[in-house]
Coordinates of C-alpha atoms and ligand atoms in Angstrom, one line a residue:
X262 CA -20.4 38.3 3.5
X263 CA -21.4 36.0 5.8
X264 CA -24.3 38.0 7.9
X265 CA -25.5 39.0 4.3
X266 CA -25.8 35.4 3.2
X267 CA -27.3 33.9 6.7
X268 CA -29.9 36.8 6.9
X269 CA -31.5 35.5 3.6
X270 CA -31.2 32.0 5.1
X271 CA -34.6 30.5 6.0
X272 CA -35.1 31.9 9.5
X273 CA -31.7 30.6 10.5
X274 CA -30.8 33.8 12.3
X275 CA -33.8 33.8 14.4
X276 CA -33.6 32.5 17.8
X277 CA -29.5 32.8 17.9
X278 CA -28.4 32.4 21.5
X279 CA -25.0 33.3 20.8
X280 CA -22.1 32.7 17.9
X281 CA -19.2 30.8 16.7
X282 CA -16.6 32.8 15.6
X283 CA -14.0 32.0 13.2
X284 CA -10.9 33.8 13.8
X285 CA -8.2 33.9 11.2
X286 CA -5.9 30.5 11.8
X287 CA -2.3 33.3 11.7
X288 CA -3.5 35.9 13.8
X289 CA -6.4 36.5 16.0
X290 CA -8.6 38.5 13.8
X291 CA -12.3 38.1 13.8
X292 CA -13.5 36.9 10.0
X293 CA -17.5 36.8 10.8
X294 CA -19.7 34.7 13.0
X295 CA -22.5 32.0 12.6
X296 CA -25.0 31.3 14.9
X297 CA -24.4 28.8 17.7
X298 CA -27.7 27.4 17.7
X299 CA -29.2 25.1 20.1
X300 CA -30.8 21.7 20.6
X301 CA -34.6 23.3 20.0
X302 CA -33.5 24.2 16.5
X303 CA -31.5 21.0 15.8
X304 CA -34.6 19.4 16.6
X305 CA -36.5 21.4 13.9
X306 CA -34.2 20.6 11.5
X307 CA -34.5 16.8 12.3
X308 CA -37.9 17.6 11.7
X309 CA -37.5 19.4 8.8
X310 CA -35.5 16.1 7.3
X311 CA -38.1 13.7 8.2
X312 CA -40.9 15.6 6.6
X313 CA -38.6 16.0 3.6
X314 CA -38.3 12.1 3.4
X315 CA -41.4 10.9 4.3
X316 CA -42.8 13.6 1.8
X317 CA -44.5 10.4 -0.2
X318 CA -44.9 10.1 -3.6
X319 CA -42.4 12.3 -6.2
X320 CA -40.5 13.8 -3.3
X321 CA -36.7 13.9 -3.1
X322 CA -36.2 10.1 -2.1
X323 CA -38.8 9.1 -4.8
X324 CA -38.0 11.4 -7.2
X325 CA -37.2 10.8 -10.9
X326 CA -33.1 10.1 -11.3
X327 CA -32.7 12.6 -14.3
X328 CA -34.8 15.0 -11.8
X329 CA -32.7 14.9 -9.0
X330 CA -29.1 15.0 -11.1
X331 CA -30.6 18.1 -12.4
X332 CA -30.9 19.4 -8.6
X333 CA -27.3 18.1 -8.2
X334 CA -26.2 19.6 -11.5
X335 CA -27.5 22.9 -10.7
X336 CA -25.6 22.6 -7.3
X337 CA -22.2 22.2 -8.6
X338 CA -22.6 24.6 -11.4
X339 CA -23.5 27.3 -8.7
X340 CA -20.8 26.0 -6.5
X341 CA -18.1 26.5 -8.9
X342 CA -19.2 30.2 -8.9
X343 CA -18.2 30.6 -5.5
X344 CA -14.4 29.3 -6.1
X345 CA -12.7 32.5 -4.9
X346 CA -14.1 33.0 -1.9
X347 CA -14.8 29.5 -0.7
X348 CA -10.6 29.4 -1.4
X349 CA -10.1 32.8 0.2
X350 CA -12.0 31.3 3.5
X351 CA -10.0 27.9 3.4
X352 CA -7.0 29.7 3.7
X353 CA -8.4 32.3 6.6
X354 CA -10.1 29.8 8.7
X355 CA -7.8 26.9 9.1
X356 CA -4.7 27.9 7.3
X357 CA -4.3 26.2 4.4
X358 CA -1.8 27.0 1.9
X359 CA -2.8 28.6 -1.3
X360 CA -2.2 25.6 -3.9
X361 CA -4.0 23.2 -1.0
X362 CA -7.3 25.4 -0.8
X363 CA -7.4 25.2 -4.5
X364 CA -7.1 21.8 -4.9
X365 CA -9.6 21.4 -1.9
X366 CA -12.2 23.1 -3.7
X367 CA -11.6 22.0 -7.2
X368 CA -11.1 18.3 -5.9
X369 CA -14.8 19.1 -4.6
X370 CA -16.5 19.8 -7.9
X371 CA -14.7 17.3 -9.8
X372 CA -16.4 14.8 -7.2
X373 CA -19.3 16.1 -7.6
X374 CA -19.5 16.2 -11.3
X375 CA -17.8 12.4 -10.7
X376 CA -20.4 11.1 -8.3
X377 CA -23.3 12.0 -10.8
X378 CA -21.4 10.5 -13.6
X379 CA -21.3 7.2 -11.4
X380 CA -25.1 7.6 -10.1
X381 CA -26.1 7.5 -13.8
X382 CA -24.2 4.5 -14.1
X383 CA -25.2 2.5 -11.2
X384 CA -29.1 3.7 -11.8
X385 CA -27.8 2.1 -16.1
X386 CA -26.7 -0.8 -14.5
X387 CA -29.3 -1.6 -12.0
X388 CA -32.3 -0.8 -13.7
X389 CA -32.6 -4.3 -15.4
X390 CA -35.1 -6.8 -14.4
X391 CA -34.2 -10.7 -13.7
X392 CA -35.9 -13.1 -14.1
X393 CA -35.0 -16.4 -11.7
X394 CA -37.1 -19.7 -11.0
X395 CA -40.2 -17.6 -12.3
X396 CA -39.7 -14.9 -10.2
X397 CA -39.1 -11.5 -12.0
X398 CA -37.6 -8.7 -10.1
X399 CA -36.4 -5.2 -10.5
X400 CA -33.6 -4.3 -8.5
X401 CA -32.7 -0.7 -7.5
X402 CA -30.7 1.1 -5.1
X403 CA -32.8 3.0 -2.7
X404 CA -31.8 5.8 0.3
X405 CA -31.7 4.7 3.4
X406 CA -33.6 7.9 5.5
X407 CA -32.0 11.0 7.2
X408 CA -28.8 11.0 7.4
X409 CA -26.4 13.1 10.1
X410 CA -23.3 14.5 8.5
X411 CA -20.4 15.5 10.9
X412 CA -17.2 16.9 8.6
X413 CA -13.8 17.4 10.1
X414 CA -11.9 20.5 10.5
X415 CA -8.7 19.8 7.9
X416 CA -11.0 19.2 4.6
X417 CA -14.2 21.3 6.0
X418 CA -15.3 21.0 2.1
X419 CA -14.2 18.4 0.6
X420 CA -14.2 15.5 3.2
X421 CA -17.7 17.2 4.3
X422 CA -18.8 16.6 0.5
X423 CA -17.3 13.4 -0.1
X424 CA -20.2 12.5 3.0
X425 CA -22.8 14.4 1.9
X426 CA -22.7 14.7 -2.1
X427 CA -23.2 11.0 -2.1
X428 CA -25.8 10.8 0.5
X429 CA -27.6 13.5 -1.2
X430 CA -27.4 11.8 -4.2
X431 CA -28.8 8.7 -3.3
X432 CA -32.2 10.5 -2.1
X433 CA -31.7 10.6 1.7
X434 CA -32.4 13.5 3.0
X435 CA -29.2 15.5 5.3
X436 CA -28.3 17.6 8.6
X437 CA -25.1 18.6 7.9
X438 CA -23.6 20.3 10.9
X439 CA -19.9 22.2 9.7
X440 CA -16.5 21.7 11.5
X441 CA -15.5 24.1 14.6
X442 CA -13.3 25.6 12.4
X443 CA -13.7 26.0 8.3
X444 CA -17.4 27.2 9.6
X445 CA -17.7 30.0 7.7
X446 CA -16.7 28.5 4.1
X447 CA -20.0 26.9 4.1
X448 CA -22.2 30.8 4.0
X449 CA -21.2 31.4 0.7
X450 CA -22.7 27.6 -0.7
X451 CA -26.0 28.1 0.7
X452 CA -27.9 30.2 -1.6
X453 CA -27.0 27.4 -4.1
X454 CA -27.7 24.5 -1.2
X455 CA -31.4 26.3 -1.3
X456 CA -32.3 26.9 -4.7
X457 CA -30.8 23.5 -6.3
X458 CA -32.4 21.3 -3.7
X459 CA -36.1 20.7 -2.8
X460 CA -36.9 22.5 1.0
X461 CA -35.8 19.5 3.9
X462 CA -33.1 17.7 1.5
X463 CA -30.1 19.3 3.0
X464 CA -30.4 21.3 6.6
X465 CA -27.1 23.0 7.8
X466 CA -27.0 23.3 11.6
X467 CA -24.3 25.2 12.8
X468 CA -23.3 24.7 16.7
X469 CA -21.6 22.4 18.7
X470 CA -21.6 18.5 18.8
X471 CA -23.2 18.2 22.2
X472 CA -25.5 20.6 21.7
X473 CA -27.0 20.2 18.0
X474 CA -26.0 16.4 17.4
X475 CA -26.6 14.7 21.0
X476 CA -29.8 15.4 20.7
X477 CA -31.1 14.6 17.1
X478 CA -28.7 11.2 17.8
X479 CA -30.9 10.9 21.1
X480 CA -34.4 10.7 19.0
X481 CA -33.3 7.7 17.8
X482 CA -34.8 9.1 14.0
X483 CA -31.4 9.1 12.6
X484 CA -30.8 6.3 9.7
X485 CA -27.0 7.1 9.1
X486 CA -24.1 8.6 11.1
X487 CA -22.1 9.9 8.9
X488 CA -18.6 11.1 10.6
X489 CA -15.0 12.1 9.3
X490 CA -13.2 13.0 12.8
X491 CA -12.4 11.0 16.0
X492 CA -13.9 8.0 17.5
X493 CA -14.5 9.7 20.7
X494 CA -17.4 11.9 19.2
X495 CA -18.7 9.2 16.8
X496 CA -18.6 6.6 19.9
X497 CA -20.6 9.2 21.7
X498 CA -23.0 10.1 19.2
X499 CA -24.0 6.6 18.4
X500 CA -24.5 5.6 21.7
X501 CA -26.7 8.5 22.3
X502 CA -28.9 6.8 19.1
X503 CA -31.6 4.8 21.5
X504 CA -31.3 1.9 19.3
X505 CA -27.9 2.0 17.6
X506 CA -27.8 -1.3 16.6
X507 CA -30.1 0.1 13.5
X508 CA -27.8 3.0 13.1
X509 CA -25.8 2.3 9.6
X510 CA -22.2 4.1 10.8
X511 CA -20.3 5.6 7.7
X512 CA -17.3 7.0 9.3
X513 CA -13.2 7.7 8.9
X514 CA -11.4 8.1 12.0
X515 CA -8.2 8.0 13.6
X516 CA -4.8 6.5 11.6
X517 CA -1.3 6.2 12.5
X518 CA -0.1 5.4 9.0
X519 CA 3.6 4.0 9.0
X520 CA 6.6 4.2 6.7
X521 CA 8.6 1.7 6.3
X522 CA 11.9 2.4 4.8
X523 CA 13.9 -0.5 3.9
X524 CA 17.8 -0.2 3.6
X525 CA 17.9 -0.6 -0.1
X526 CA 15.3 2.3 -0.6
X527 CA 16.2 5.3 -2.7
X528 CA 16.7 8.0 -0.5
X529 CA 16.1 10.9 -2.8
X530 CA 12.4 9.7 -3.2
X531 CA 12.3 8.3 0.4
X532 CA 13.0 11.4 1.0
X533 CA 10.7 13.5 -0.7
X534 CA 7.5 11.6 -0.4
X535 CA 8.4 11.0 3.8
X536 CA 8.5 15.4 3.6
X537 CA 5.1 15.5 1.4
X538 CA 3.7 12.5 3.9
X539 CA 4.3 13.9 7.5
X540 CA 4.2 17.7 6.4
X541 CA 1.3 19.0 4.0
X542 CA -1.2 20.5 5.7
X543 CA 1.4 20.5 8.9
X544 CA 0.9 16.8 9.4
X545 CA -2.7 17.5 9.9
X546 CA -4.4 14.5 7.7
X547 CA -5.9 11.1 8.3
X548 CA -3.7 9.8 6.0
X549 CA -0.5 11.8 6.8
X550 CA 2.6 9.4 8.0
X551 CA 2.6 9.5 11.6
X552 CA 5.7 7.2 12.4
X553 CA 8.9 6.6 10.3
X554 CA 10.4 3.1 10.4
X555 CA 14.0 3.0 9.2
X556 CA 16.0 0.1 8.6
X557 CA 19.3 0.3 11.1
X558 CA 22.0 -0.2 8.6
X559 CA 20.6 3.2 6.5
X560 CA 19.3 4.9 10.3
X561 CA 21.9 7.5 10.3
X562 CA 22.3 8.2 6.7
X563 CA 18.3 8.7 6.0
X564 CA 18.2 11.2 9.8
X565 CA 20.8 13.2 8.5
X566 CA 19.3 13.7 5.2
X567 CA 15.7 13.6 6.3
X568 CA 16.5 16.3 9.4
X569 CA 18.2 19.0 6.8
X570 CA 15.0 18.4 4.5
X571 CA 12.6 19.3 7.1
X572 CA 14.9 22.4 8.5
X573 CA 14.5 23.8 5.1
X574 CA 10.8 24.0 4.3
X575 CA 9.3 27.3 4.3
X576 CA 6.8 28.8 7.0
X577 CA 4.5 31.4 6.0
X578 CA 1.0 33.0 5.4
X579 CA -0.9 30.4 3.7
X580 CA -1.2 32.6 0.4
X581 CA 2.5 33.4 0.1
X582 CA 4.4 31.0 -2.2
X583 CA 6.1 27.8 -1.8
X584 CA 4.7 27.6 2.0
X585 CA 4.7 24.1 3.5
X586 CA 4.0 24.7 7.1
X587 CA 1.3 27.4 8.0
X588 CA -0.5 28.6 11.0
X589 CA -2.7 26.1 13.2
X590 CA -6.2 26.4 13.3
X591 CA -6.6 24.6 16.6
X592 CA -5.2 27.6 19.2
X593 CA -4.1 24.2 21.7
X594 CA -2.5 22.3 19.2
X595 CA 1.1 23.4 20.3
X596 CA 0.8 23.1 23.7
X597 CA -0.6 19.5 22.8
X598 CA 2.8 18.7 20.5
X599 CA 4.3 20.2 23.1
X600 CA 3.6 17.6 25.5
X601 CA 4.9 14.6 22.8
X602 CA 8.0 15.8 22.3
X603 CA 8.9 16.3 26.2
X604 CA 7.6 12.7 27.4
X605 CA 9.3 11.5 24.2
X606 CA 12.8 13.2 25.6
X607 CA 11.8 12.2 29.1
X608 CA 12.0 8.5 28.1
X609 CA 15.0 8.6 26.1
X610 CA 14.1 10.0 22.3
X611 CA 16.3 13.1 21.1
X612 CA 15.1 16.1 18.7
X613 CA 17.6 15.7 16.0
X614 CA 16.8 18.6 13.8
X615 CA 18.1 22.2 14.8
X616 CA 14.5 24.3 14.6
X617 CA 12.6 21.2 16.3
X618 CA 10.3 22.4 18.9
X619 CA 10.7 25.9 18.4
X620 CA 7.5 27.8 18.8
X621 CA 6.0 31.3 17.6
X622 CA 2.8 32.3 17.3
X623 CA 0.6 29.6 16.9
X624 CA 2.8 27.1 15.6
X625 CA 5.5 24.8 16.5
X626 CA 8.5 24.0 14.0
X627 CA 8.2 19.5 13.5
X628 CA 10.4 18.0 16.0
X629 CA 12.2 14.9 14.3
X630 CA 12.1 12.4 17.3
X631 CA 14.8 9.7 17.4
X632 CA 14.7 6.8 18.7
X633 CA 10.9 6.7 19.3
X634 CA 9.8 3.5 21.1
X635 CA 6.1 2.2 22.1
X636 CA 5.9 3.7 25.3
X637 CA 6.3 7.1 24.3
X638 CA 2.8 8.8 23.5
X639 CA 4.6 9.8 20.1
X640 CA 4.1 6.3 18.9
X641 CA 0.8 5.4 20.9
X642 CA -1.3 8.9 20.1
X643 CA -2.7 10.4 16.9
X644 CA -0.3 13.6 17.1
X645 CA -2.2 15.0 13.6
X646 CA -0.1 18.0 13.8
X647 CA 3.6 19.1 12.9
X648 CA 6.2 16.4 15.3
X649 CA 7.7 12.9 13.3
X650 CA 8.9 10.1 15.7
X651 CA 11.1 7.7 13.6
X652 CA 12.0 4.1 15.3
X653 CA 14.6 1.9 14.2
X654 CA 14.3 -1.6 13.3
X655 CA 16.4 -4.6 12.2
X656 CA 14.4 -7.0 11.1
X657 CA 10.7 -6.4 9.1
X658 CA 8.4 -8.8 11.0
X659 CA 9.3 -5.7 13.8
X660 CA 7.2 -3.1 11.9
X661 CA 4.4 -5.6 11.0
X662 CA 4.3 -7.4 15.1
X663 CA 3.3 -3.4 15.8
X664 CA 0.8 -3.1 13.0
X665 CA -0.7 -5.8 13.5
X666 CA -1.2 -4.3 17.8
X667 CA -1.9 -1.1 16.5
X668 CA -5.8 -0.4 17.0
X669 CA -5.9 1.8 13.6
X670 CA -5.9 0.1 9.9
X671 CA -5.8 2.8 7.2
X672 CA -2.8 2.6 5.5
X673 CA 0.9 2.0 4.9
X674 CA 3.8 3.1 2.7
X675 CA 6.7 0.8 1.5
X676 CA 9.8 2.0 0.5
X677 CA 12.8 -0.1 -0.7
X678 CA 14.1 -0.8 -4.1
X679 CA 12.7 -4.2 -5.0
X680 CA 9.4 -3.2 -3.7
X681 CA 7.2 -4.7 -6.2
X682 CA 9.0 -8.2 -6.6
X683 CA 8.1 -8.7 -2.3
X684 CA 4.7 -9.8 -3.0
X685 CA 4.8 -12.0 0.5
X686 CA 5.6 -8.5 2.2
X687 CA 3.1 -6.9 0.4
X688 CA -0.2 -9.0 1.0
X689 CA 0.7 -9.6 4.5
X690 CA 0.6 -5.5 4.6
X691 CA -2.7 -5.3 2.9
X692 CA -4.1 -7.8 5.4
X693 CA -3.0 -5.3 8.4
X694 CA -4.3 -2.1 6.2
X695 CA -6.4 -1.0 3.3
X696 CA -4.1 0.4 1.0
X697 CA -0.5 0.0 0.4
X698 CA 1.5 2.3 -1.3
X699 CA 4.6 1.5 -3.0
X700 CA 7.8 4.0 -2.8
X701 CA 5.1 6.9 -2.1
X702 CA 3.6 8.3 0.5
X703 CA -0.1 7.5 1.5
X704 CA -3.0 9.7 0.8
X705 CA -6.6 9.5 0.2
X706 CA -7.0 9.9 -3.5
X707 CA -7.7 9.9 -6.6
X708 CA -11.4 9.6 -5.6
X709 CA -12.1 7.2 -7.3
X710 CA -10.4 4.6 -5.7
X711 CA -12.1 2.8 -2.2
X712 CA -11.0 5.0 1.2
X713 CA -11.2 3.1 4.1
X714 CA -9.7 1.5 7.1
X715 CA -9.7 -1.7 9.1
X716 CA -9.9 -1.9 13.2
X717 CA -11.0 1.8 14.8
X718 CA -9.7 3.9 11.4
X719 CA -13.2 3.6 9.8
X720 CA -16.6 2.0 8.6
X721 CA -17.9 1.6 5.3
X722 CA -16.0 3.2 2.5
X723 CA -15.8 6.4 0.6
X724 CA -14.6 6.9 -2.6
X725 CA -16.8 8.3 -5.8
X726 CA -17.5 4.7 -6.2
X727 CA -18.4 3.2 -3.0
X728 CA -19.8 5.9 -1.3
X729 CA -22.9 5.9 -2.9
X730 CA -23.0 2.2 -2.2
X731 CA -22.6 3.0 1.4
X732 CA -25.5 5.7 1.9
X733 CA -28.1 3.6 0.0
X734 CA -30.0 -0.3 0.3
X735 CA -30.7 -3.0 -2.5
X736 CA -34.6 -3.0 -2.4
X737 CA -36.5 -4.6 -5.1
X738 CA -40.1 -5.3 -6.8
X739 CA -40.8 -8.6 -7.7
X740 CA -43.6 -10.2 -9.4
X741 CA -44.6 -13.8 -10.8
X742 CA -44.8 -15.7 -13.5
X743 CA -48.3 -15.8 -13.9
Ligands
G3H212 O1 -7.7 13.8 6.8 C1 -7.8 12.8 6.1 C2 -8.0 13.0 4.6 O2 -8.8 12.0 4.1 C3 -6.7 13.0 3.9 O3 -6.9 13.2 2.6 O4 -4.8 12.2 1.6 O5 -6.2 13.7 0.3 O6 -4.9 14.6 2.1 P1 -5.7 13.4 1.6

């Protein structure tokens, strides 16, 4: 499937030095390879979106709107041809359950088909000309140039999308390098990336970061760094960029989202969405809960409940049903969780559930860690895989002293029963995070609404709505009164 695909592919499997292979996340079968290609060919690509851009009058960035929706229309309409195997790949790459992968890809189109809905609107809105002190002007949204788009491996569609779509969109023109793993989900998209879009709009580079990235970053030609991942490669990418201060940075990194359960919360739903928040996709979101608070007086009564809930979810081959904890793409991530959990014990925490800790394969049942306290790495470190610290507090200003230390910003959840009369609570929370969610567990959507973060969790915002805000400049034509 994949070989087929790439050997149509614009000369992309000339000049291969080697490949990335994608293995299958449960066992190590090999799927297919791409071509690891190298900074000579990253370099043509650059190339290939500069021409692209700078193509002058009528090109992509200059194009008419209802032109370049119809490229975008065409896209998506090919796109949602390719729904089974994109969904069979999502599961074989990085192990996503069944019900996930199709909610990945159909969360895709449907911002897609959302994003062009909104273009429409924001091209209604600000094609009107004002008129002020004389001066008449015709304000539009322009692109801002070529834009490098980095996606992560947990959404290696959607979250890729949600960067590119919208810069695509806006009339910049795109390298788009894949995730390490969820690489090969792209092959099957690109016979409809090339026929929908003019040649130069969008140039996928597969290969790794240092390699392909560092060196377009290091021309100092980039306009946009676009990144869902960790600050450690977006910090080293934009400090490759010669003059970064000129760099626009559109990025979602790192979280450590809390829950904070308060003693009058109802423990069924507490319950439920604290499962849904640490576990889907193993614990392997931005936006998954990554530390429990519990209130002391309900401490023992929510770890008892909470331990037997987590005992009880089902491991299994992503496609099998009712699965909530599958393989792990990332063949170190055990060993990694590993590591938590034994400094954690080290200094004083206990695993309170039976299964946590055991390992098979390439996975590791969640460890529920109890008490967690800040110096364990459990607290301090991103685990974004399947272990839950839970620390105990009395008092609430405990909770918010730590958020308001902590270097990340994305979110919070709130659980308690009078939840929505604590408006104090509430707006000092929103004034540590960006969103707040009330009795339910954090997460990223619906698109629609703004997906951000304060402090190192991200820059600029996504969302259907802002995202084409963030890729794209005011500019206007003004004339006089004369
Ligand atoms: O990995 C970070 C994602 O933005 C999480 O998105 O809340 O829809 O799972 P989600």
């Amino acid at each position: 499937l994949v070989d087929g695909v790439l050997k149509e592919w614009d000369g992309a499997t000339e000049d291969v030095h080697s490949t990335i292979s994608s293995t299958e996340s449960y066992a190590p079968t090999l799927l297919g390879s791409v071509p690891d290609l190298g900074e000579k060919e990253a370099l043509e690509a650059l190339d290939s979106a500069l021409k692209a851009y700078n193509k002058g009058q009528g090109a992509w960035p200059t194009m008419r709107v209802k032109d370049r929706i119809d490229c975008m229309e065409s896209f998506v309409k090919k796109m949602e041809t390719k729904r089974e195997e994109v969904v069979k790949l999502l599961m074989w790459e990085i192990g996503k359950s069944l019900p996930d992968s199709q909610k990945e890809f159909d969360r895709t189109v449907e911002y897609i088909y959302d994003t062009i809905e909104d273009y429409k609107q924001l091209d209604r809105n600000s094609a009107k000309f004002q008129k002020h002190d004389g001066v008449y002007a015709h304000i539009r949204r322009g692109p801002l140039g070529v834009v490098l788009c980095l996606g992560p491996y947990n959404y290696p569609l959607n979250e890729t999308f949600a960067l590119l779509i919208p810069a695509i969109m806006m009339g910049n023109t795109t390298i788009f390098k894949p995730a390490k793993y969820g690489v090969l989900l792209i092959a099957p998209l690109m016979e409809a990336f090339q026929s929908s879009f003019p040649n130069g709009v969008v140039n996928i580079i597969f290969g790794r970061g240092r390699t392909v990235a560092s060196p377009i970053m290091g021309t100092g030609k980039v306009d946009v760094l676009a990144l869902i991942g960790n600050s450690k490669s977006a910090n080293a990418l934009q400090n490759q960029h010669p003059k970064s201060n000129r760099l626009r940075l559109v990025l979602g990194l790192e979280a450590k989202n809390p829950a904070i359960v308060l003693s009058d919360a109802d423990l069924d739903l507490t319950i439920d969405e604290c499962i849904a928040g640490t576990l889907s996709f193993n614990g392997q979101r931005c936006t998954a809960l990554k530390v429990v608070y519990v209130q002391n007086d309900i401490a023992e009564e929510f770890n008892t409940r909470f331990v037997e809930a987590v005992d009880k979810q089902k491991f299994g081959n992503p496609w099998d049903s009712g699965v909530k904890l599958t393989p792990l793409p990332e063949p170190d991530k055990p060993e990694y969780i590993q590591g938590l959990i034994d400094d954690a014990l080290a200094k004083g925490a206990k695993i309170l559930n039976k299964k946590g800790g055991k390992r098979f394969d390439n996975y590791i049942w969640p460890a529920v860690l109890y008490p967690v306290t800040k110096d364990m790495r459990v607290y301090q470190e991103e685990q974004f895989g399947p272990v839950i610290p839970i620390v105990p507090f009395t008092d609430i200003e405990e909770p918010l002293d730590d958020m308001a230390e902590s270097n990340y910003g994305q979110q919070v959840s709130l659980f308690g029963k009078d939840v929505y009369a604590l408006s104090p609570l509430i707006d000092a929370l929103a004034n540590l995070v960006c969103r707040v969610n009330l009795n339910s567990s954090c997460q990223r959507g619906p698109d629609v609404y703004p997906f951000t973060g304060r402090k190192d969790s991200a820059q600029a915002t996504l969302s259907v709505h802002d995202a084409l805000r963030s890729f794209s400049i005011r500019t206007f034509v003004a004339s006089k009164d004369n």
